[in-house]
Amino acid sequence: MKISSIVGKDKLTLSFEVFPPKTDSDFEKVKEAAFGVAAIKPAYISVTYGAGGSTSTNTLAIAKGIQEKYGVATIAHLTCVGASKDSIIKSLSDMRDAGIENVLALRGDKPKWFDGEPFKEYKYASGGFSVGGACYPEVHPDSANRQEDIINLKKKVDAGCEFLTTQMFFDNSVYYDFVENVRKAGIDVPVIPGIMPITRESQIENVIKLSGCKMPQQFIKIVDRFKEDKASMKQAGIIYATQQILDLYANGVKNVHVYSMNDSSVAGAIYNNLSDILSM
């Protein structure tokens, strides 16, 4: 099933992101974790892709397995940094052969081994083959300012991007302001908020480094209070993420995407917290 037929409708949905193993030796362990998230039967699942396509084979295997075993639609990430048109065409062909109908087209991070021009063929994630794209509510780290960032985002949508998924954020007002700005710019596709449950203090540094997002004072106080106790911190992180999602739904947002980090217990807890709301 195409994600474009799921999002942007009247029904509330919750979807999750999982990631494939970095090495083949970890495949079975990571597959089991990803399948645990799929067993919750979310609206769909996105499967990430390593820098420079380093996990492309495993991405495809996980996505295909989820669809075949659980009947859950999947969207496979496809990073274009350093890629040739031929390699992109080959990747898309492999996805079609595996029954994958959805692609999240991303510029992607520059892989450590790559020392050439990182965007030889595709400077941004624009391209007619894409279905979904990414966006940064707090401005893409490589953009000079918000205006430039939204101009580049508009290029993606004009190139055929059917929906957008945001980078994580921890203050919903950031998302609401962002959507208002992109609508003013003429971007009218669904903008799906991405929510990241922080269940360990150690996650925060990576989150800030990857997304550049700001941590609201309310969230900082929660972490400071519960970080020493693993169970309490996990519960607090799940509650905070659930409250963010509840607020989004209450304010008219129909679709929310959760970065699950392959943790089915976290994904399951959030889904259960919202089960009656999702069945409306």
mmCIF file of C-alpha atoms in Angstrom:
data_model
loop_
_atom_site.group_PDB
_atom_site.id
_atom_site.type_symbol
_atom_site.label_atom_id
_atom_site.label_comp_id
_atom_site.label_asym_id
_atom_site.label_seq_id
_atom_site.Cartn_x
_atom_site.Cartn_y
_atom_site.Cartn_z
ATOM 1 C CA MET A 1 0.000 0.000 0.000
ATOM 2 C CA LYS A 2 1.232 3.480 -0.817
ATOM 3 C CA ILE A 3 1.844 5.784 2.138
ATOM 4 C CA SER A 4 0.235 8.643 0.205
ATOM 5 C CA SER A 5 -3.074 6.767 0.490
ATOM 6 C CA ILE A 6 -2.671 6.481 4.275
ATOM 7 C CA VAL A 7 -1.542 9.953 5.344
ATOM 8 C CA GLY A 8 -3.474 13.137 4.887
ATOM 9 C CA LYS A 9 -6.818 11.422 5.434
ATOM 10 C CA ASP A 10 -9.315 11.917 8.273
ATOM 11 C CA LYS A 11 -8.199 8.885 10.293
ATOM 12 C CA LEU A 12 -5.608 9.318 13.027
ATOM 13 C CA THR A 13 -2.504 7.200 12.454
ATOM 14 C CA LEU A 14 0.671 6.297 14.279
ATOM 15 C CA SER A 15 3.711 4.971 12.425
ATOM 16 C CA PHE A 16 7.203 3.942 13.507
ATOM 17 C CA GLU A 17 10.764 4.006 12.216
ATOM 18 C CA VAL A 18 13.138 1.063 12.579
ATOM 19 C CA PHE A 19 16.731 0.636 11.451
ATOM 20 C CA PRO A 20 18.551 -2.339 9.891
ATOM 21 C CA PRO A 21 21.720 -3.915 11.323
ATOM 22 C CA LYS A 22 25.061 -2.333 10.482
ATOM 23 C CA THR A 23 26.662 -5.735 10.039
ATOM 24 C CA ASP A 24 25.328 -9.031 8.691
ATOM 25 C CA SER A 25 26.252 -10.786 11.946
ATOM 26 C CA ASP A 26 23.683 -8.676 13.794
ATOM 27 C CA PHE A 27 20.940 -9.234 11.253
ATOM 28 C CA GLU A 28 18.800 -11.780 13.103
ATOM 29 C CA LYS A 29 18.920 -9.861 16.394
ATOM 30 C CA VAL A 30 17.977 -6.546 14.781
ATOM 31 C CA LYS A 31 15.355 -8.170 12.547
ATOM 32 C CA GLU A 32 13.680 -9.641 15.630
ATOM 33 C CA ALA A 33 13.600 -6.193 17.260
ATOM 34 C CA ALA A 34 12.196 -4.545 14.117
ATOM 35 C CA PHE A 35 9.591 -7.281 13.751
ATOM 36 C CA GLY A 36 8.592 -6.679 17.380
ATOM 37 C CA VAL A 37 7.675 -3.117 16.414
ATOM 38 C CA ALA A 38 5.837 -4.351 13.316
ATOM 39 C CA ALA A 39 3.777 -6.754 15.448
ATOM 40 C CA ILE A 40 2.063 -3.726 16.993
ATOM 41 C CA LYS A 41 0.486 -3.212 13.543
ATOM 42 C CA PRO A 42 1.083 0.525 13.125
ATOM 43 C CA ALA A 43 -0.169 2.413 10.059
ATOM 44 C CA TYR A 44 3.218 1.875 8.392
ATOM 45 C CA ILE A 45 6.908 1.464 9.184
ATOM 46 C CA SER A 46 9.882 3.291 7.710
ATOM 47 C CA VAL A 47 13.198 1.452 7.461
ATOM 48 C CA THR A 48 16.363 3.552 7.489
ATOM 49 C CA TYR A 49 19.434 3.368 5.278
ATOM 50 C CA GLY A 50 23.078 3.720 6.321
ATOM 51 C CA ALA A 51 25.400 6.479 5.099
ATOM 52 C CA GLY A 52 26.283 5.905 1.463
ATOM 53 C CA GLY A 53 23.880 2.980 1.263
ATOM 54 C CA SER A 54 25.958 0.935 3.713
ATOM 55 C CA THR A 55 22.942 -1.058 4.923
ATOM 56 C CA SER A 56 20.912 -1.078 1.717
ATOM 57 C CA THR A 57 20.632 -4.878 1.451
ATOM 58 C CA ASN A 58 19.500 -5.208 5.060
ATOM 59 C CA THR A 59 17.107 -2.268 4.672
ATOM 60 C CA LEU A 60 15.395 -4.081 1.837
ATOM 61 C CA ALA A 61 15.303 -7.406 3.690
ATOM 62 C CA ILE A 62 13.761 -5.872 6.818
ATOM 63 C CA ALA A 63 11.182 -3.880 4.841
ATOM 64 C CA LYS A 64 10.189 -6.866 2.717
ATOM 65 C CA GLY A 65 9.968 -9.132 5.772
ATOM 66 C CA ILE A 66 7.705 -6.729 7.642
ATOM 67 C CA GLN A 67 5.303 -6.507 4.714
ATOM 68 C CA GLU A 68 5.198 -10.246 4.119
ATOM 69 C CA LYS A 69 4.887 -11.356 7.756
ATOM 70 C CA TYR A 70 2.737 -8.600 9.252
ATOM 71 C CA GLY A 71 0.962 -7.006 6.299
ATOM 72 C CA VAL A 72 2.219 -3.584 7.400
ATOM 73 C CA ALA A 73 3.130 -1.132 4.648
ATOM 74 C CA THR A 74 6.778 -0.084 4.649
ATOM 75 C CA ILE A 75 8.706 2.856 3.269
ATOM 76 C CA ALA A 76 12.385 2.280 2.549
ATOM 77 C CA HIS A 77 14.864 5.109 2.972
ATOM 78 C CA LEU A 78 17.070 5.921 0.004
ATOM 79 C CA THR A 79 20.025 8.266 0.475
ATOM 80 C CA CYS A 80 21.397 10.024 -2.601
ATOM 81 C CA VAL A 81 24.646 11.501 -1.273
ATOM 82 C CA GLY A 82 27.564 10.427 -3.467
ATOM 83 C CA ALA A 83 25.268 8.184 -5.511
ATOM 84 C CA SER A 84 25.170 7.968 -9.280
ATOM 85 C CA LYS A 85 21.941 7.922 -11.250
ATOM 86 C CA ASP A 86 22.653 4.334 -12.233
ATOM 87 C CA SER A 87 22.970 3.238 -8.608
ATOM 88 C CA ILE A 88 19.748 5.047 -7.693
ATOM 89 C CA ILE A 89 17.908 3.347 -10.548
ATOM 90 C CA LYS A 90 19.309 -0.025 -9.434
ATOM 91 C CA SER A 91 18.180 0.578 -5.832
ATOM 92 C CA LEU A 92 14.686 1.530 -6.954
ATOM 93 C CA SER A 93 14.518 -1.515 -9.200
ATOM 94 C CA ASP A 94 15.500 -3.768 -6.280
ATOM 95 C CA MET A 95 12.802 -2.162 -4.134
ATOM 96 C CA ARG A 96 10.140 -2.754 -6.763
ATOM 97 C CA ASP A 97 11.220 -6.388 -7.101
ATOM 98 C CA ALA A 98 10.825 -6.759 -3.325
ATOM 99 C CA GLY A 99 7.316 -5.316 -3.423
ATOM 100 C CA ILE A 100 8.276 -2.030 -1.766
ATOM 101 C CA GLU A 101 6.082 0.764 -3.109
ATOM 102 C CA ASN A 102 7.315 3.643 -0.953
ATOM 103 C CA VAL A 103 10.595 5.531 -0.882
ATOM 104 C CA LEU A 104 11.755 8.204 1.518
ATOM 105 C CA ALA A 105 14.223 10.077 -0.678
ATOM 106 C CA LEU A 106 16.962 11.702 1.377
ATOM 107 C CA ARG A 107 20.142 13.566 0.665
ATOM 108 C CA GLY A 108 21.732 11.599 3.496
ATOM 109 C CA ASP A 109 24.867 12.028 5.597
ATOM 110 C CA LYS A 110 28.257 11.951 3.894
ATOM 111 C CA PRO A 111 29.798 8.533 4.608
ATOM 112 C CA LYS A 112 33.182 8.483 6.345
ATOM 113 C CA TRP A 113 34.824 6.650 3.446
ATOM 114 C CA PHE A 114 33.629 9.139 0.824
ATOM 115 C CA ASP A 115 36.025 12.000 0.068
ATOM 116 C CA GLY A 116 34.627 13.217 -3.270
ATOM 117 C CA GLU A 117 31.957 15.761 -4.115
ATOM 118 C CA PRO A 118 29.146 14.529 -1.829
ATOM 119 C CA PHE A 119 26.272 15.626 -4.063
ATOM 120 C CA LYS A 120 27.645 14.768 -7.474
ATOM 121 C CA GLU A 121 24.295 13.766 -8.948
ATOM 122 C CA TYR A 122 21.814 14.946 -6.318
ATOM 123 C CA LYS A 123 22.597 17.982 -4.190
ATOM 124 C CA TYR A 124 19.321 17.727 -2.304
ATOM 125 C CA ALA A 125 16.753 14.957 -2.073
ATOM 126 C CA SER A 126 14.832 16.303 -5.057
ATOM 127 C CA GLY A 127 13.961 13.861 -7.796
ATOM 128 C CA GLY A 128 10.929 12.592 -9.636
ATOM 129 C CA PHE A 129 11.331 9.081 -8.172
ATOM 130 C CA SER A 130 10.672 10.180 -4.603
ATOM 131 C CA VAL A 131 7.419 9.718 -2.731
ATOM 132 C CA GLY A 132 8.304 11.087 0.690
ATOM 133 C CA GLY A 133 10.916 13.531 1.938
ATOM 134 C CA ALA A 134 12.364 14.868 5.172
ATOM 135 C CA CYS A 135 12.212 18.339 6.702
ATOM 136 C CA TYR A 136 13.707 20.198 9.660
ATOM 137 C CA PRO A 137 11.328 22.270 11.835
ATOM 138 C CA GLU A 138 14.364 23.938 13.436
ATOM 139 C CA VAL A 139 16.139 24.528 10.083
ATOM 140 C CA HIS A 140 18.387 22.099 8.218
ATOM 141 C CA PRO A 141 21.946 22.347 9.630
ATOM 142 C CA ASP A 142 23.364 23.091 6.167
ATOM 143 C CA SER A 143 20.910 25.895 5.414
ATOM 144 C CA ALA A 144 21.938 29.510 5.955
ATOM 145 C CA ASN A 145 18.541 30.396 7.389
ATOM 146 C CA ARG A 146 14.902 29.330 7.573
ATOM 147 C CA GLN A 147 13.984 31.079 4.315
ATOM 148 C CA GLU A 148 16.644 29.198 2.333
ATOM 149 C CA ASP A 149 15.629 25.952 3.996
ATOM 150 C CA ILE A 150 11.978 26.344 3.008
ATOM 151 C CA ILE A 151 12.939 27.311 -0.557
ATOM 152 C CA ASN A 152 14.867 24.026 -0.871
ATOM 153 C CA LEU A 153 11.970 22.161 0.710
ATOM 154 C CA LYS A 154 9.605 23.629 -1.878
ATOM 155 C CA LYS A 155 11.911 22.264 -4.600
ATOM 156 C CA LYS A 156 11.471 18.764 -3.197
ATOM 157 C CA VAL A 157 7.701 19.073 -3.197
ATOM 158 C CA ASP A 158 7.637 20.586 -6.685
ATOM 159 C CA ALA A 159 9.756 17.637 -7.873
ATOM 160 C CA GLY A 160 7.024 15.203 -6.798
ATOM 161 C CA CYS A 161 7.392 14.676 -3.043
ATOM 162 C CA GLU A 162 3.946 13.595 -1.797
ATOM 163 C CA PHE A 163 4.465 14.012 1.952
ATOM 164 C CA LEU A 164 7.119 15.184 4.389
ATOM 165 C CA THR A 165 8.286 13.759 7.716
ATOM 166 C CA THR A 166 9.958 16.077 10.180
ATOM 167 C CA GLN A 167 13.133 15.619 12.109
ATOM 168 C CA MET A 168 12.477 15.122 15.815
ATOM 169 C CA PHE A 169 11.469 18.032 18.040
ATOM 170 C CA PHE A 170 10.550 18.308 21.716
ATOM 171 C CA ASP A 171 8.444 21.460 21.729
ATOM 172 C CA ASN A 172 5.256 21.202 19.689
ATOM 173 C CA SER A 173 5.109 24.963 19.147
ATOM 174 C CA VAL A 174 8.198 24.515 16.922
ATOM 175 C CA TYR A 175 6.195 22.176 14.678
ATOM 176 C CA TYR A 176 3.123 24.414 14.577
ATOM 177 C CA ASP A 177 5.232 27.450 13.605
ATOM 178 C CA PHE A 178 7.050 25.417 10.962
ATOM 179 C CA VAL A 179 3.841 24.180 9.342
ATOM 180 C CA GLU A 180 2.472 27.724 9.260
ATOM 181 C CA ASN A 181 5.621 28.894 7.454
ATOM 182 C CA VAL A 182 5.649 26.090 4.881
ATOM 183 C CA ARG A 183 1.971 26.616 4.108
ATOM 184 C CA LYS A 184 2.680 30.293 3.456
ATOM 185 C CA ALA A 185 5.401 29.146 1.037
ATOM 186 C CA GLY A 186 2.852 27.144 -0.959
ATOM 187 C CA ILE A 187 3.800 23.702 0.372
ATOM 188 C CA ASP A 188 0.506 21.864 0.761
ATOM 189 C CA VAL A 189 1.505 18.209 1.184
ATOM 190 C CA PRO A 190 1.051 16.459 4.560
ATOM 191 C CA VAL A 191 3.802 17.374 7.056
ATOM 192 C CA ILE A 192 4.087 14.444 9.453
ATOM 193 C CA PRO A 193 5.634 15.273 12.831
ATOM 194 C CA GLY A 194 8.472 13.004 13.948
ATOM 195 C CA ILE A 195 8.556 12.237 17.676
ATOM 196 C CA MET A 196 11.553 10.709 19.464
ATOM 197 C CA PRO A 197 10.953 9.135 22.898
ATOM 198 C CA ILE A 198 14.013 9.867 25.044
ATOM 199 C CA THR A 199 14.272 6.984 27.489
ATOM 200 C CA ARG A 200 17.935 7.358 28.472
ATOM 201 C CA GLU A 201 19.962 10.460 29.295
ATOM 202 C CA SER A 202 22.740 9.198 27.006
ATOM 203 C CA GLN A 203 20.473 9.672 23.980
ATOM 204 C CA ILE A 204 20.295 13.451 24.371
ATOM 205 C CA GLU A 205 23.777 14.328 23.118
ATOM 206 C CA ASN A 206 23.290 12.283 19.929
ATOM 207 C CA VAL A 207 19.847 13.743 19.341
ATOM 208 C CA ILE A 208 21.117 17.311 19.541
ATOM 209 C CA LYS A 209 24.104 16.481 17.322
ATOM 210 C CA LEU A 210 21.971 14.799 14.653
ATOM 211 C CA SER A 211 19.018 17.152 14.559
ATOM 212 C CA GLY A 212 20.181 20.413 16.109
ATOM 213 C CA CYS A 213 16.903 20.525 18.020
ATOM 214 C CA LYS A 214 16.454 22.462 21.231
ATOM 215 C CA MET A 215 15.436 20.871 24.504
ATOM 216 C CA PRO A 216 12.648 22.799 26.293
ATOM 217 C CA GLN A 217 13.112 23.550 29.968
ATOM 218 C CA GLN A 218 10.196 21.311 30.884
ATOM 219 C CA PHE A 219 11.922 18.326 29.292
ATOM 220 C CA ILE A 220 15.311 19.149 30.828
ATOM 221 C CA LYS A 221 13.714 19.136 34.286
ATOM 222 C CA ILE A 222 12.202 15.712 33.630
ATOM 223 C CA VAL A 223 15.572 14.291 32.586
ATOM 224 C CA ASP A 224 17.362 15.856 35.558
ATOM 225 C CA ARG A 225 14.792 14.396 37.934
ATOM 226 C CA PHE A 226 14.648 10.825 36.615
ATOM 227 C CA LYS A 227 17.958 10.167 34.797
ATOM 228 C CA GLU A 228 19.527 8.202 37.653
ATOM 229 C CA ASP A 229 16.839 5.521 37.604
ATOM 230 C CA LYS A 230 16.590 3.629 34.302
ATOM 231 C CA ALA A 231 13.010 2.429 34.739
ATOM 232 C CA SER A 232 11.747 5.850 35.831
ATOM 233 C CA MET A 233 13.577 7.616 32.983
ATOM 234 C CA LYS A 234 12.104 5.196 30.456
ATOM 235 C CA GLN A 235 8.603 5.707 31.804
ATOM 236 C CA ALA A 236 9.031 9.485 31.895
ATOM 237 C CA GLY A 237 10.286 9.511 28.293
ATOM 238 C CA ILE A 238 7.322 7.447 27.118
ATOM 239 C CA ILE A 239 4.889 9.741 28.935
ATOM 240 C CA TYR A 240 6.487 12.885 27.494
ATOM 241 C CA ALA A 241 6.357 11.509 23.944
ATOM 242 C CA THR A 242 2.753 10.369 24.456
ATOM 243 C CA GLN A 243 1.793 13.845 25.678
ATOM 244 C CA GLN A 244 3.401 15.401 22.607
ATOM 245 C CA ILE A 245 1.425 13.083 20.334
ATOM 246 C CA LEU A 246 -1.814 13.689 22.243
ATOM 247 C CA ASP A 247 -1.357 17.444 21.892
ATOM 248 C CA LEU A 248 -0.694 17.060 18.163
ATOM 249 C CA TYR A 249 -3.854 14.995 17.675
ATOM 250 C CA ALA A 250 -5.882 17.479 19.755
ATOM 251 C CA ASN A 251 -4.660 20.282 17.506
ATOM 252 C CA GLY A 252 -5.831 18.626 14.317
ATOM 253 C CA VAL A 253 -2.729 16.668 13.291
ATOM 254 C CA LYS A 254 -3.807 13.333 11.797
ATOM 255 C CA ASN A 255 -0.530 11.448 11.354
ATOM 256 C CA VAL A 256 2.423 11.077 13.738
ATOM 257 C CA HIS A 257 5.669 9.192 13.138
ATOM 258 C CA VAL A 258 7.706 7.813 16.060
ATOM 259 C CA TYR A 259 11.441 7.117 15.981
ATOM 260 C CA SER A 260 11.272 3.835 17.882
ATOM 261 C CA MET A 261 15.003 2.960 17.942
ATOM 262 C CA ASN A 262 13.887 -0.654 17.397
ATOM 263 C CA ASP A 263 12.504 -0.804 20.945
ATOM 264 C CA SER A 264 9.189 -2.629 20.748
ATOM 265 C CA SER A 265 8.507 -2.059 24.459
ATOM 266 C CA VAL A 266 8.640 1.715 23.960
ATOM 267 C CA ALA A 267 6.651 1.572 20.723
ATOM 268 C CA GLY A 268 4.085 -0.726 22.327
ATOM 269 C CA ALA A 269 3.678 1.459 25.415
ATOM 270 C CA ILE A 270 3.054 4.574 23.317
ATOM 271 C CA TYR A 271 0.630 2.723 21.055
ATOM 272 C CA ASN A 272 -1.269 1.322 24.064
ATOM 273 C CA ASN A 273 -1.443 4.750 25.670
ATOM 274 C CA LEU A 274 -3.249 5.988 22.559
ATOM 275 C CA SER A 275 -5.152 2.847 21.537
ATOM 276 C CA ASP A 276 -8.679 4.168 22.125
ATOM 277 C CA ILE A 277 -7.856 7.480 20.459
ATOM 278 C CA LEU A 278 -6.410 5.712 17.417
ATOM 279 C CA SER A 279 -9.556 3.590 17.074
ATOM 280 C CA MET A 280 -11.814 6.651 16.827
#
